[in-house]
Tab-separated table of C-alpha atoms in Angstrom:
chain	number	residue	atom	x	y	z
W	252	MET	CA	-46.272	36.467	-19.122
W	253	ASP	CA	-43.099	38.540	-18.482
W	254	TYR	CA	-43.135	38.361	-14.677
W	255	ALA	CA	-41.449	41.788	-14.823
W	256	THR	CA	-44.701	43.668	-16.734
W	257	PRO	CA	-47.451	43.598	-14.077
W	258	ASN	CA	-51.104	42.336	-15.612
W	259	THR	CA	-53.033	45.772	-15.830
W	260	ASN	CA	-55.941	44.023	-17.232
W	261	SER	CA	-56.584	42.990	-13.541
W	262	LEU	CA	-56.214	46.215	-12.114
W	263	LYS	CA	-58.663	47.745	-14.695
W	264	ASP	CA	-61.264	44.869	-13.872
W	265	GLU	CA	-61.272	45.794	-10.068
W	266	GLU	CA	-61.273	49.937	-11.002
W	267	ASP	CA	-64.175	49.145	-12.854
W	268	ALA	CA	-66.168	47.198	-10.279
W	269	THR	CA	-65.864	49.982	-7.724
W	270	ALA	CA	-65.910	53.175	-7.738
W	271	PRO	CA	-63.873	55.661	-8.985
W	272	ALA	CA	-60.428	54.820	-7.723
W	273	THR	CA	-58.739	57.097	-5.061
W	274	ALA	CA	-55.124	57.742	-4.757
W	275	SER	CA	-55.142	55.528	-1.877
W	276	THR	CA	-56.260	52.575	-3.470
W	277	ILE	CA	-54.352	53.239	-6.618
W	278	ALA	CA	-51.050	53.374	-4.070
W	279	SER	CA	-52.364	50.135	-2.293
W	280	LYS	CA	-52.547	48.403	-5.851
W	281	THR	CA	-49.235	50.149	-6.858
W	282	ALA	CA	-47.594	48.610	-3.616
W	283	ASP	CA	-49.330	44.914	-4.166
W	284	LEU	CA	-47.977	44.676	-7.503
W	285	ARG	CA	-44.244	45.707	-6.346
W	286	GLN	CA	-44.469	43.213	-3.876
W	287	ALA	CA	-45.875	40.767	-6.314
W	288	ALA	CA	-42.689	41.279	-8.772
W	289	THR	CA	-40.844	41.609	-5.830
W	290	GLU	CA	-41.452	38.128	-4.697
W	291	LYS	CA	-41.244	36.618	-8.240
W	292	ALA	CA	-38.231	38.138	-8.745
W	293	ARG	CA	-36.721	36.456	-5.578
W	294	THR	CA	-38.219	33.514	-6.777
W	295	ALA	CA	-36.404	33.556	-9.778
W	296	ALA	CA	-33.324	34.827	-8.470
W	297	LEU	CA	-33.140	31.551	-5.805
W	298	GLY	CA	-34.073	29.301	-9.336
W	299	MET	CA	-30.680	31.022	-10.709
W	300	GLN	CA	-29.126	30.459	-7.982
W	301	ASN	CA	-30.095	26.863	-7.585
W	302	ARG	CA	-28.785	26.473	-11.179
W	303	ALA	CA	-25.921	27.741	-10.945
W	304	SER	CA	-25.080	25.581	-7.161
W	305	GLN	CA	-25.972	22.552	-9.720
W	306	ILE	CA	-23.631	23.343	-12.688
W	307	LYS	CA	-21.032	24.159	-9.910
W	308	GLN	CA	-21.354	20.719	-8.456
W	309	ALA	CA	-21.694	18.543	-11.902
W	310	ALA	CA	-18.465	20.359	-12.875
W	311	GLY	CA	-16.666	19.655	-9.996
W	312	GLU	CA	-17.496	15.874	-10.250
W	313	ARG	CA	-16.375	15.844	-14.381
W	314	ALA	CA	-12.971	17.543	-13.345
W	315	GLN	CA	-13.149	15.053	-10.669
W	316	GLN	CA	-13.690	12.029	-13.298
W	317	PHE	CA	-11.088	13.814	-15.302
W	318	ARG	CA	-7.947	13.747	-12.894
W	319	THR	CA	-8.980	10.511	-12.220
W	320	TYR	CA	-8.961	9.017	-15.638
W	321	ALA	CA	-5.589	11.167	-16.316
W	322	GLY	CA	-4.111	9.496	-13.460
W	323	GLU	CA	-4.978	5.806	-14.487
W	324	LYS	CA	-3.568	6.871	-17.964
W	325	ALA	CA	-0.403	7.594	-16.273
W	326	SER	CA	0.108	5.030	-14.240
W	327	ALA	CA	-0.457	2.209	-17.208
W	328	LEU	CA	2.390	4.925	-19.334
W	329	ARG	CA	4.696	4.848	-16.693
W	330	GLU	CA	4.256	0.734	-16.063
W	331	ASP	CA	4.358	0.250	-19.787
W	332	ALA	CA	7.372	2.639	-20.399
W	333	GLY	CA	9.271	0.654	-17.482
W	334	ASN	CA	8.312	-2.893	-18.816
W	335	ARG	CA	9.546	-1.556	-22.312
W	336	ALA	CA	12.572	0.210	-20.480
W	337	THR	CA	13.504	-3.695	-19.008
W	338	ILE	CA	12.894	-4.998	-22.189
W	339	VAL	CA	15.382	-2.990	-23.748
W	340	LYS	CA	18.338	-2.809	-20.864
W	341	GLN	CA	17.555	-6.605	-21.499
W	342	ALA	CA	18.363	-6.557	-24.808
W	343	ALA	CA	21.074	-4.691	-24.752
W	344	THR	CA	22.823	-6.066	-22.008
W	345	GLU	CA	21.864	-9.668	-24.183
W	346	LYS	CA	23.683	-8.010	-27.285
W	347	TYR	CA	26.810	-6.577	-24.830
W	348	GLU	CA	27.395	-10.438	-23.507
W	349	GLN	CA	27.474	-11.818	-27.324
W	350	SER	CA	29.947	-8.901	-28.372
W	351	LYS	CA	32.335	-10.131	-25.248
W	352	ALA	CA	32.230	-13.512	-26.137
W	353	LYS	CA	32.829	-12.689	-30.145
W	354	ALA	CA	35.669	-10.478	-29.208
W	355	LYS	CA	37.209	-12.667	-26.502
W	356	ASP	CA	36.995	-15.558	-29.749
W	357	VAL	CA	38.745	-12.708	-32.319
W	358	HIS	CA	41.323	-12.440	-29.581
W	359	ALA	CA	42.006	-15.836	-29.249
W	360	THR	CA	41.644	-16.658	-32.993
W	361	SER	CA	44.392	-13.830	-33.555
W	362	GLU	CA	46.686	-14.597	-31.123
W	363	ASP	CA	46.729	-18.409	-32.355
W	364	TYR	CA	47.510	-16.975	-35.890
W	365	VAL	CA	50.206	-14.971	-34.621
W	366	ARG	CA	51.869	-17.983	-32.699
W	367	GLN	CA	51.523	-19.937	-35.824
W	368	HIS	CA	53.069	-17.220	-38.224
W	369	PRO	CA	55.478	-14.990	-36.316
W	370	THR	CA	57.422	-13.857	-39.468
W	371	LYS	CA	54.391	-12.800	-41.319
W	372	CYS	CA	52.666	-10.939	-38.386
W	373	VAL	CA	56.235	-8.828	-37.604
W	374	LEU	CA	56.954	-8.113	-41.299
W	375	GLY	CA	53.017	-7.260	-41.626
W	376	ALA	CA	53.158	-4.926	-38.645
W	377	PHE	CA	56.967	-3.184	-39.508
W	378	GLY	CA	54.391	-2.464	-43.078
W	379	VAL	CA	51.618	-0.954	-41.326
W	380	GLY	CA	53.777	0.861	-39.345
W	381	LEU	CA	55.790	2.570	-42.150
W	382	LEU	CA	53.078	3.219	-44.078
W	383	ILE	CA	51.538	5.300	-41.240
W	384	GLY	CA	54.889	7.041	-40.141
W	385	LEU	CA	54.994	8.470	-44.858
W	386	LEU	CA	51.344	9.560	-43.948
W	387	ALA	CA	51.779	11.152	-40.617
W	388	ARG	CA	55.339	12.967	-42.164
W	389	ARG	CA	53.311	14.574	-45.464
W	390	ARG	CA	51.295	16.607	-43.343
């Protein structure tokens, strides 16, 4: 049944039961119908307001759940990134220490070689210097 449309059958039944309708009875019945329609419109409006409030509350709850979930994921990602950064830092520190130790070994080995073969090293250094000088002069 459409709430906005008055039930005309009930009016006809009432009119048929009584004598010919007068202007005052028609106005009275019209006022009653208007009042009933107004009440039904108010009831429907209240129902819609309640439903809108429920939807708004549900949306707020879902937004809060999303914020909580996003915060938890962000914390987990931040913690994971921190752990990975620590691992990378440790690996880099180890490689640096290994490279430093290897450089010290190479330095000590080359120093021993120069002490054992000074003539070869001096002539080799002279040859390399001469070659670099020739190349630099051409440019």
